[in-house]
Amino acid sequence: MILPLHEFSLAMQLVKVVERKANEMGAKSIIRIKVRVGLATTIVPEFLSEAFNVAKLGTLAEDAELEIEVEPIKLSCWNCGNEFEAEGLFSKCCLCGSVGGKVVSGGEVIVEQVELKVG
Ligand SMILES: [Zn+2]
């Protein structure tokens, strides 16, 4: 199995972050992690979940389930400031038709929820 480097380094980072959190809380293990992946990132959800299954081995997240929610791209038009849901970074504003805009949401990977097993 070939893992894309991008997703793999993200998965490693994700495991590290949640493991640190689990340690802080004195948790024994991590049950579930929920992340939101913006469509404006280049992260492919199915690659991320494959990468996660490798990155979690030997960590507190070994038995954890990764839930990935995909977040649509929302742009704020450069020209008129209209906020619209876009298919890509170069979608046209639905009001004035100009191309692209500032990414309002969908440009990040966010850890939404971590379920821990304590004791
Ligand atoms: Zn516009």
GROMACS .gro file of N, CA and C in nm, residues 15-16 24 35 45 60-61 77 87-88 99 102:
model
   36
   15VAL      N    1  -0.252   1.213   1.514
   15VAL     CA    2  -0.233   1.117   1.622
   15VAL      C    3  -0.156   1.180   1.738
   16LYS      N    4  -0.054   1.258   1.702
   16LYS     CA    5   0.028   1.322   1.805
   16LYS      C    6  -0.054   1.420   1.889
   24GLU      N    7  -0.296   1.439   2.873
   24GLU     CA    8  -0.333   1.548   2.962
   24GLU      C    9  -0.455   1.513   3.046
   35VAL      N   10  -1.286   1.460   1.252
   35VAL     CA   11  -1.220   1.573   1.189
   35VAL      C   12  -1.305   1.628   1.075
   45PRO      N   13  -0.998   1.250   0.170
   45PRO     CA   14  -1.047   1.181   0.291
   45PRO      C   15  -1.013   1.031   0.297
   60LEU      N   16  -0.196   0.553   2.166
   60LEU     CA   17  -0.321   0.547   2.242
   60LEU      C   18  -0.443   0.544   2.149
   61ALA      N   19  -0.421   0.580   2.025
   61ALA     CA   20  -0.530   0.585   1.929
   61ALA      C   21  -0.542   0.456   1.847
   77CYS      N   22  -1.626   3.682  -0.233
   77CYS     CA   23  -1.590   3.738  -0.363
   77CYS      C   24  -1.493   3.856  -0.349
   87GLU      N   25  -1.751   2.525  -0.581
   87GLU     CA   26  -1.704   2.390  -0.610
   87GLU      C   27  -1.552   2.383  -0.605
   88GLY      N   28  -1.489   2.494  -0.636
   88GLY     CA   29  -1.344   2.498  -0.635
   88GLY      C   30  -1.298   2.640  -0.604
   99VAL      N   31  -1.425   3.577  -1.079
   99VAL     CA   32  -1.371   3.446  -1.048
   99VAL      C   33  -1.293   3.445  -0.915
  102LYS      N   34  -1.171   3.509  -0.142
  102LYS     CA   35  -1.099   3.473  -0.021
  102LYS      C   36  -1.169   3.351   0.040
   0.00000   0.00000   0.00000
